[in-house]
Short mmCIF file of C-alpha atoms in Angstrom, two decimals:
data_model
loop_
_atom_site.label_atom_id
_atom_site.label_comp_id
_atom_site.label_asym_id
_atom_site.label_seq_id
_atom_site.Cartn_x
_atom_site.Cartn_y
_atom_site.Cartn_z
CA UNK A 1 -3.39 6.21 45.79
CA UNK A 2 -0.07 7.77 44.73
CA UNK A 3 -0.30 11.56 44.31
CA UNK A 4 2.01 13.40 41.92
CA UNK A 5 2.13 17.06 42.91
CA UNK A 6 3.18 19.13 39.91
CA UNK A 7 2.67 15.94 37.96
CA UNK A 8 1.97 17.60 34.62
CA UNK A 9 5.69 18.00 33.89
CA UNK A 10 7.60 15.32 31.99
CA UNK A 11 9.08 13.66 35.11
CA UNK A 12 5.69 13.62 36.86
CA UNK A 13 3.88 12.17 33.85
CA UNK A 14 6.63 9.61 33.35
CA UNK A 15 6.41 8.39 36.94
CA UNK A 16 2.58 8.45 36.78
CA UNK A 17 2.71 6.21 33.72
CA UNK A 18 5.13 3.72 35.24
CA UNK A 19 3.37 3.47 38.62
CA UNK A 20 -0.01 3.05 36.88
CA UNK A 21 1.49 0.40 34.57
CA UNK A 22 2.42 -1.46 37.78
CA UNK A 23 -1.26 -1.45 38.77
CA UNK A 24 -1.23 1.47 41.21
CA UNK A 25 -3.91 4.17 41.33
CA UNK A 26 -2.36 7.54 40.50
CA UNK A 27 -3.59 11.12 40.84
CA UNK A 28 -1.78 13.86 38.94
CA UNK A 29 -2.03 17.21 40.72
CA UNK A 30 -1.48 20.67 39.28
CA UNK A 31 -2.19 24.25 40.30
CA UNK A 32 -4.53 24.15 37.30
CA UNK A 33 -6.94 21.17 37.55
CA UNK A 34 -7.78 21.31 33.83
CA UNK A 35 -4.12 20.88 32.96
CA UNK A 36 -3.96 17.96 35.41
CA UNK A 37 -7.00 16.35 33.78
CA UNK A 38 -5.52 16.71 30.32
CA UNK A 39 -2.11 15.36 31.47
CA UNK A 40 -3.91 12.39 33.06
CA UNK A 41 -5.77 11.73 29.82
CA UNK A 42 -2.56 12.03 27.79
CA UNK A 43 -0.80 9.48 30.02
CA UNK A 44 -3.83 7.13 30.10
CA UNK A 45 -3.61 6.98 26.29
CA UNK A 46 -0.04 5.65 26.43
CA UNK A 47 -1.01 2.17 27.66
CA UNK A 48 -4.13 0.20 28.52
CA UNK A 49 -5.95 -0.10 31.85
CA UNK A 50 -4.21 2.79 33.60
CA UNK A 51 -6.00 4.26 36.63
CA UNK A 52 -4.83 7.88 36.44
CA UNK A 53 -6.91 10.90 37.42
CA UNK A 54 -6.12 14.61 37.40
CA UNK A 55 -7.00 17.23 40.01
CA UNK A 56 -5.70 20.28 41.83
CA UNK A 57 -2.64 19.81 44.06
CA UNK A 58 -4.58 20.00 47.34
CA UNK A 59 -7.03 17.29 46.28
CA UNK A 60 -4.16 15.10 45.06
CA UNK A 61 -2.30 15.53 48.38
CA UNK A 62 -5.45 14.94 50.46
CA UNK A 63 -6.45 11.73 48.65
CA UNK A 64 -3.05 10.07 48.43
CA UNK A 65 -1.28 7.84 50.93
CA UNK A 66 2.06 8.54 49.27
CA UNK A 67 2.76 11.96 47.79
CA UNK A 68 5.47 12.65 45.21
CA UNK A 69 6.66 16.23 44.75
CA UNK A 70 7.58 16.91 41.11
CA UNK A 71 7.15 20.67 40.79
CA UNK A 72 9.78 22.94 39.19
CA UNK A 73 12.16 24.11 41.91
CA UNK A 74 10.83 27.69 41.65
CA UNK A 75 7.50 26.48 43.07
CA UNK A 76 8.92 24.04 45.65
CA UNK A 77 8.51 26.08 48.86
CA UNK A 78 5.18 27.67 47.97
CA UNK A 79 3.47 24.47 46.81
CA UNK A 80 4.65 22.54 49.89
CA UNK A 81 3.37 25.31 52.18
CA UNK A 82 0.03 25.17 50.41
CA UNK A 83 -0.49 21.39 50.79
CA UNK A 84 1.39 20.95 54.08
CA UNK A 85 -1.69 20.15 56.21
CA UNK A 86 -2.61 17.26 53.92
CA UNK A 87 0.83 15.67 54.19
CA UNK A 88 0.91 15.18 57.98
CA UNK A 89 2.04 11.65 58.85
CA UNK A 90 2.54 10.74 55.18
CA UNK A 91 5.60 9.76 53.20
CA UNK A 92 6.61 12.57 50.83
CA UNK A 93 8.93 11.60 47.98
CA UNK A 94 10.78 14.65 46.67
CA UNK A 95 12.15 14.31 43.13
CA UNK A 96 12.85 18.03 42.62
CA UNK A 97 16.26 19.20 41.33
CA UNK A 98 17.31 22.85 41.73
CA UNK A 99 18.32 23.34 38.11
CA UNK A 100 19.20 26.55 36.40
CA UNK A 101 20.43 26.99 32.83
CA UNK A 102 23.09 29.49 31.76
CA UNK A 103 24.33 29.64 28.16
CA UNK A 104 22.95 26.18 27.49
CA UNK A 105 24.76 24.62 30.46
CA UNK A 106 22.74 23.07 33.31
CA UNK A 107 23.77 24.04 36.84
CA UNK A 108 22.51 23.02 40.27
CA UNK A 109 21.81 25.92 42.63
CA UNK A 110 23.17 25.88 46.16
CA UNK A 111 20.25 25.32 48.55
CA UNK A 112 20.37 27.04 51.93
CA UNK A 113 18.97 23.97 53.72
CA UNK A 114 21.63 21.75 52.07
CA UNK A 115 19.37 19.98 49.59
CA UNK A 116 15.87 20.28 48.17
CA UNK A 117 14.86 17.24 50.21
CA UNK A 118 16.09 18.90 53.43
CA UNK A 119 14.17 22.03 52.47
CA UNK A 120 11.03 19.90 52.11
CA UNK A 121 11.61 18.26 55.50
CA UNK A 122 12.01 21.66 57.15
CA UNK A 123 8.71 22.85 55.65
CA UNK A 124 7.01 19.52 56.50
CA UNK A 125 8.23 18.56 59.99
CA UNK A 126 5.24 16.21 60.48
CA UNK A 127 5.87 14.27 57.25
CA UNK A 128 8.44 11.61 56.33
CA UNK A 129 10.49 13.08 53.49
CA UNK A 130 12.65 11.03 51.16
CA UNK A 131 14.69 12.23 48.16
CA UNK A 132 14.58 9.84 45.19
CA UNK A 133 14.06 9.46 41.41
CA UNK A 134 16.23 12.51 40.61
CA UNK A 135 18.36 10.94 37.93
CA UNK A 136 15.83 9.08 35.78
CA UNK A 137 15.23 10.21 32.23
CA UNK A 138 11.66 11.52 31.95
CA UNK A 139 11.90 10.90 28.20
CA UNK A 140 12.53 7.19 28.74
CA UNK A 141 9.89 6.87 31.47
CA UNK A 142 7.28 8.21 29.06
CA UNK A 143 7.90 5.43 26.50
CA UNK A 144 5.92 2.51 27.97
CA UNK A 145 8.04 -0.28 26.49
CA UNK A 146 11.41 1.48 26.95
CA UNK A 147 13.54 -0.54 29.40
CA UNK A 148 14.92 1.60 32.21
CA UNK A 149 18.47 0.68 33.21
CA UNK A 150 19.45 2.70 36.25
CA UNK A 151 19.68 2.88 40.00
CA UNK A 152 17.50 5.14 42.12
CA UNK A 153 19.49 6.52 45.05
CA UNK A 154 17.23 7.00 48.05
CA UNK A 155 18.09 9.46 50.83
CA UNK A 156 16.03 9.90 53.98
CA UNK A 157 16.26 10.18 57.74
CA UNK A 158 13.12 8.03 58.04
CA UNK A 159 13.29 4.26 57.60
CA UNK A 160 9.58 4.21 56.80
CA UNK A 161 10.03 6.76 54.00
CA UNK A 162 13.08 4.91 52.68
CA UNK A 163 11.15 1.63 52.59
CA UNK A 164 8.27 3.32 50.75
CA UNK A 165 10.63 4.81 48.12
CA UNK A 166 12.31 1.40 47.71
CA UNK A 167 8.90 -0.17 47.01
CA UNK A 168 8.03 2.57 44.51
CA UNK A 169 11.36 2.11 42.71
CA UNK A 170 10.76 -1.63 42.52
CA UNK A 171 7.47 -1.00 40.69
CA UNK A 172 9.51 0.02 37.62
CA UNK A 173 11.27 -2.91 35.93
CA UNK A 174 15.01 -2.36 35.51
CA UNK A 175 15.34 0.08 38.40
CA UNK A 176 17.38 -0.90 41.44
CA UNK A 177 16.92 1.11 44.62
CA UNK A 178 20.16 2.06 46.39
CA UNK A 179 20.29 3.30 49.98
CA UNK A 180 21.96 6.72 49.78
CA UNK A 181 22.02 7.41 53.53
CA UNK A 182 20.33 10.42 55.13
CA UNK A 183 18.56 13.47 53.71
CA UNK A 184 21.78 15.48 53.84
CA UNK A 185 23.16 13.18 51.11
CA UNK A 186 20.29 14.01 48.76
CA UNK A 187 22.25 17.04 47.54
CA UNK A 188 24.81 14.86 45.77
CA UNK A 189 22.07 13.01 43.88
CA UNK A 190 20.03 16.12 43.11
CA UNK A 191 23.06 18.02 41.83
CA UNK A 192 24.33 15.10 39.73
CA UNK A 193 21.26 15.63 37.53
CA UNK A 194 22.87 18.83 36.21
CA UNK A 195 25.89 16.78 35.10
CA UNK A 196 23.63 14.20 33.41
CA UNK A 197 21.81 16.93 31.47
CA UNK A 198 25.14 18.27 30.22
CA UNK A 199 26.22 14.73 29.28
CA UNK A 200 22.89 14.34 27.42
CA UNK A 201 23.65 17.45 25.38
CA UNK A 202 27.16 16.21 24.50
CA UNK A 203 26.15 12.64 23.64
CA UNK A 204 22.63 13.28 22.30
CA UNK A 205 21.31 10.54 24.60
CA UNK A 206 19.37 10.16 27.85
CA UNK A 207 21.88 9.32 30.54
CA UNK A 208 21.17 7.93 34.01
CA UNK A 209 23.23 6.69 36.95
CA UNK A 210 24.24 3.25 38.14
CA UNK A 211 26.30 2.52 41.21
CA UNK A 212 28.77 -0.26 40.48
CA UNK A 213 30.51 -2.42 43.08
CA UNK A 214 27.46 -3.03 45.28
CA UNK B 1 56.57 10.34 32.84
CA UNK B 2 53.33 10.63 34.81
CA UNK B 3 53.78 12.50 38.10
CA UNK B 4 51.52 11.81 41.07
CA UNK B 5 51.67 14.76 43.45
CA UNK B 6 50.63 13.63 46.90
CA UNK B 7 50.87 10.17 45.48
CA UNK B 8 51.58 8.39 48.76
CA UNK B 9 47.85 8.30 49.62
CA UNK B 10 45.71 5.32 48.64
CA UNK B 11 44.25 6.95 45.52
CA UNK B 12 47.67 8.12 44.34
CA UNK B 13 49.28 4.72 44.92
CA UNK B 14 46.35 3.00 43.21
CA UNK B 15 46.63 5.15 40.11
CA UNK B 16 50.43 4.80 40.13
CA UNK B 17 50.06 1.02 40.14
CA UNK B 18 47.55 0.95 37.29
CA UNK B 19 49.40 3.41 35.05
CA UNK B 20 52.67 1.54 35.64
CA UNK B 21 50.93 -1.77 34.92
CA UNK B 22 50.01 -0.23 31.55
CA UNK B 23 53.71 0.32 30.87
CA UNK B 24 53.97 4.01 31.77
CA UNK B 25 56.81 5.51 33.80
CA UNK B 26 55.45 6.94 37.05
CA UNK B 27 56.90 9.25 39.70
CA UNK B 28 55.23 9.44 43.08
CA UNK B 29 55.75 12.82 44.74
CA UNK B 30 55.36 13.74 48.37
CA UNK B 31 56.34 16.62 50.65
CA UNK B 32 58.54 13.98 52.27
CA UNK B 33 60.78 12.27 49.64
CA UNK B 34 61.50 9.30 51.95
CA UNK B 35 57.78 8.60 52.21
CA UNK B 36 57.53 8.87 48.42
CA UNK B 37 60.40 6.40 47.99
CA UNK B 38 58.82 3.92 50.37
CA UNK B 39 55.38 4.28 48.71
CA UNK B 40 57.04 3.70 45.32
CA UNK B 41 58.72 0.58 46.64
CA UNK B 42 55.48 -0.68 48.17
CA UNK B 43 53.64 -0.26 44.85
CA UNK B 44 56.51 -1.79 42.83
CA UNK B 45 56.15 -4.92 44.96
CA UNK B 46 52.49 -5.36 43.91
CA UNK B 47 53.29 -6.48 40.36
CA UNK B 48 56.30 -7.16 38.16
CA UNK B 49 58.22 -4.76 35.90
CA UNK B 50 56.75 -1.54 37.25
CA UNK B 51 58.72 1.64 36.59
CA UNK B 52 57.79 3.70 39.65
CA UNK B 53 60.09 6.12 41.45
CA UNK B 54 59.55 8.33 44.47
CA UNK B 55 60.68 11.91 45.01
CA UNK B 56 59.64 15.27 46.43
CA UNK B 57 56.63 17.01 44.84
CA UNK B 58 58.69 19.63 42.99
CA UNK B 59 60.92 17.02 41.36
CA UNK B 60 57.89 14.94 40.40
CA UNK B 61 56.18 18.00 38.85
CA UNK B 62 59.34 19.10 37.04
CA UNK B 63 60.08 15.71 35.50
CA UNK B 64 56.56 14.76 34.39
CA UNK B 65 54.76 15.61 31.18
CA UNK B 66 51.40 14.90 32.81
CA UNK B 67 50.88 15.75 36.46
CA UNK B 68 48.14 14.25 38.62
CA UNK B 69 47.16 16.08 41.82
CA UNK B 70 46.16 13.60 44.54
CA UNK B 71 46.82 15.53 47.76
CA UNK B 72 44.29 15.74 50.60
CA UNK B 73 42.06 18.78 50.03
CA UNK B 74 43.62 20.57 53.00
CA UNK B 75 46.92 20.80 51.10
CA UNK B 76 45.44 21.55 47.66
CA UNK B 77 46.08 25.29 47.40
CA UNK B 78 49.47 25.31 49.09
CA UNK B 79 50.93 22.37 47.14
CA UNK B 80 49.75 23.80 43.81
CA UNK B 81 51.26 27.18 44.66
CA UNK B 82 54.54 25.45 45.49
CA UNK B 83 54.83 23.50 42.20
CA UNK B 84 53.04 26.01 39.97
CA UNK B 85 56.13 27.06 37.96
CA UNK B 86 56.80 23.45 36.97
CA UNK B 87 53.27 22.97 35.63
CA UNK B 88 53.29 25.73 32.99
CA UNK B 89 51.96 24.44 29.67
CA UNK B 90 51.28 20.99 31.11
CA UNK B 91 48.09 19.01 31.58
CA UNK B 92 47.19 18.82 35.27
CA UNK B 93 44.71 16.11 36.24
CA UNK B 94 43.02 16.96 39.54
CA UNK B 95 41.51 14.00 41.39
CA UNK B 96 41.02 15.82 44.71
CA UNK B 97 37.68 15.69 46.52
CA UNK B 98 36.86 18.24 49.26
CA UNK B 99 35.78 15.66 51.83
CA UNK B 100 35.03 16.24 55.48
CA UNK B 101 33.74 13.69 57.95
CA UNK B 102 31.21 14.46 60.69
CA UNK B 103 29.84 11.73 62.98
CA UNK B 104 30.98 9.06 60.55
CA UNK B 105 29.18 10.67 57.58
CA UNK B 106 31.19 11.92 54.60
CA UNK B 107 30.35 15.40 53.33
CA UNK B 108 31.64 17.49 50.44
CA UNK B 109 32.62 21.05 51.36
CA UNK B 110 31.36 23.95 49.29
CA UNK B 111 34.33 25.38 47.33
CA UNK B 112 34.43 29.10 46.72
CA UNK B 113 35.68 28.66 43.14
CA UNK B 114 32.82 26.20 42.41
CA UNK B 115 34.89 23.02 42.37
CA UNK B 116 38.34 21.82 43.35
CA UNK B 117 39.22 21.62 39.66
CA UNK B 118 38.23 25.26 39.13
CA UNK B 119 40.31 26.20 42.17
CA UNK B 120 43.29 24.45 40.56
CA UNK B 121 42.72 26.26 37.25
CA UNK B 122 42.59 29.61 39.04
CA UNK B 123 45.91 28.88 40.77
CA UNK B 124 47.41 27.50 37.54
CA UNK B 125 46.27 29.83 34.74
CA UNK B 126 49.12 28.65 32.47
CA UNK B 127 48.24 24.94 32.85
CA UNK B 128 45.50 22.82 31.32
CA UNK B 129 43.45 21.53 34.24
CA UNK B 130 41.06 18.58 34.03
CA UNK B 131 39.01 17.00 36.83
CA UNK B 132 38.87 13.19 36.64
CA UNK B 133 39.24 9.87 38.56
CA UNK B 134 37.24 11.16 41.56
CA UNK B 135 34.90 8.23 41.94
CA UNK B 136 37.24 5.24 41.64
CA UNK B 137 37.79 3.00 44.62
CA UNK B 138 41.42 3.32 45.74
CA UNK B 139 41.01 -0.05 47.46
CA UNK B 140 40.16 -1.77 44.18
CA UNK B 141 42.87 0.08 42.23
CA UNK B 142 45.48 -1.27 44.65
CA UNK B 143 44.58 -4.92 43.93
CA UNK B 144 46.43 -5.58 40.64
CA UNK B 145 44.07 -8.27 39.34
CA UNK B 146 40.85 -6.63 40.59
CA UNK B 147 38.69 -5.72 37.58
CA UNK B 148 37.54 -2.10 37.69
CA UNK B 149 33.98 -1.61 36.46
CA UNK B 150 33.24 2.10 36.34
CA UNK B 151 33.15 5.24 34.27
CA UNK B 152 35.54 8.14 34.76
CA UNK B 153 33.75 11.44 34.22
CA UNK B 154 36.14 13.99 32.76
CA UNK B 155 35.54 17.75 33.13
CA UNK B 156 37.73 20.41 31.55
CA UNK B 157 37.63 23.62 29.57
CA UNK B 158 40.64 22.40 27.56
CA UNK B 159 40.22 19.84 24.79
CA UNK B 160 43.89 18.93 25.10
CA UNK B 161 43.49 18.18 28.82
CA UNK B 162 40.30 16.23 28.21
CA UNK B 163 42.00 14.11 25.56
CA UNK B 164 44.93 13.44 27.92
CA UNK B 165 42.59 12.33 30.72
CA UNK B 166 40.68 10.11 28.30
CA UNK B 167 43.95 8.41 27.33
CA UNK B 168 44.91 7.95 30.99
CA UNK B 169 41.50 6.44 31.78
CA UNK B 170 41.85 4.04 28.86
CA UNK B 171 45.11 2.72 30.35
CA UNK B 172 43.04 0.98 33.05
CA UNK B 173 41.03 -1.98 31.72
CA UNK B 174 37.32 -1.76 32.55
CA UNK B 175 37.24 2.02 32.82
CA UNK B 176 35.26 4.02 30.29
CA UNK B 177 35.95 7.76 30.03
CA UNK B 178 32.83 9.94 29.84
CA UNK B 179 32.91 13.58 28.73
CA UNK B 180 31.45 15.53 31.66
CA UNK B 181 31.58 18.97 30.01
CA UNK B 182 33.50 21.93 31.42
CA UNK B 183 35.42 22.46 34.67
CA UNK B 184 32.35 23.97 36.30
CA UNK B 185 30.73 20.50 36.11
CA UNK B 186 33.56 18.90 38.08
CA UNK B 187 31.76 19.82 41.31
CA UNK B 188 29.01 17.27 40.67
CA UNK B 189 31.55 14.48 40.22
CA UNK B 190 33.78 15.56 43.11
CA UNK B 191 30.83 15.85 45.51
CA UNK B 192 29.30 12.52 44.43
CA UNK B 193 32.32 10.86 46.05
CA UNK B 194 30.89 11.77 49.46
CA UNK B 195 27.71 9.88 48.57
CA UNK B 196 29.73 6.86 47.42
CA UNK B 197 31.67 6.76 50.71
CA UNK B 198 28.38 6.75 52.63
CA UNK B 199 27.05 4.00 50.37
CA UNK B 200 30.27 2.04 51.05
CA UNK B 201 29.66 2.29 54.78
CA UNK B 202 26.05 1.07 54.41
CA UNK B 203 26.80 -1.79 52.02
CA UNK B 204 30.30 -2.73 53.19
CA UNK B 205 31.51 -2.57 49.59
CA UNK B 206 33.54 -0.29 47.29
CA UNK B 207 31.07 1.54 45.11
CA UNK B 208 31.81 3.47 41.94
CA UNK B 209 29.77 5.25 39.26
CA UNK B 210 28.57 4.25 35.82
CA UNK B 211 26.58 6.43 33.48
CA UNK B 212 23.91 4.35 31.76
CA UNK B 213 22.12 5.29 28.53
CA UNK B 214 25.19 6.53 26.64
#
């Protein structure tokens, strides 16, 4: 089971759809289990034979072998503290970006720990944290037959977590996983999302990242 | 004339080569004019009919309509202060990345002004600063027949500077200019260079960036 904590947002639902389309069992978690159930139903209706359930965040964390954190940054620390005990020994994939908006421009906040992924690792010392999936368009993920043409840069200090994120990325056709070195490099990928959102506003499109030359 | 301040480094020589290959007159500047002259000669020998001279930084700034800043970050503030009077009313293209290396890992320093490009604009209030060309492999630029397959993200608060950087980018076949919004967004592009250098070390290649979906 893949758990999507804070999975009712667009990025969480988009990843839930794509992982379920690849035949994986998915549980969407939310602080509000009714919202999780209705998000799960909404995503199930996008394609056939999707195994997606909704529940509260603790239940989603407890029942999943791999847990993806997709909460808004404002809830990042508090949600992780709440589900921490259910993440021991597990791979935790953090897709959170510390975005703020000022006068219509997206900015990335400076994170004391260096990156959101490093913040997660410091809250979850007994888990294997990996930063990934920051730069994918949620809009495109949520259209089942929309081809995704991007790279997913994967940053972790744990080989096991890196391998897990690589396998998750490979579940989505068109995505190439790229090794982005350790957790301390996650900042560059997280922050680049702010640039992409500003590019989206200028071009009226859904931009993503590819690394050329490798 | 295109001036390359601090143009004796790999990135400066690479850009000098490519702009000269496109038929533009180029002046490489350095604190040490003999080093500039020898860098100019070295680049001239890479292809035929290149109009590249070497001189001190002040002469290069004074004689150029467009000035590219390619110094190491450590010299960024002091070199700009030194040539400031010769940059009034001109477009200044800043390609500098605030890199530091620790235990073989590349990191981007936090810049008080937000980004290196914003630092340049604050030192040069009477110039039109644009951040660009941060993510291109100097190694690939310096091989005349090496195709370059990347986007150049261009960040500026000045339309005139943006347009100038777009035209410079279009001088190099294979490069697509991408509007990256204002100067405050330059940080994301500057910092991403640290990630690319770490990816280069892992893959043994010369990585660059493309923005997909636009």
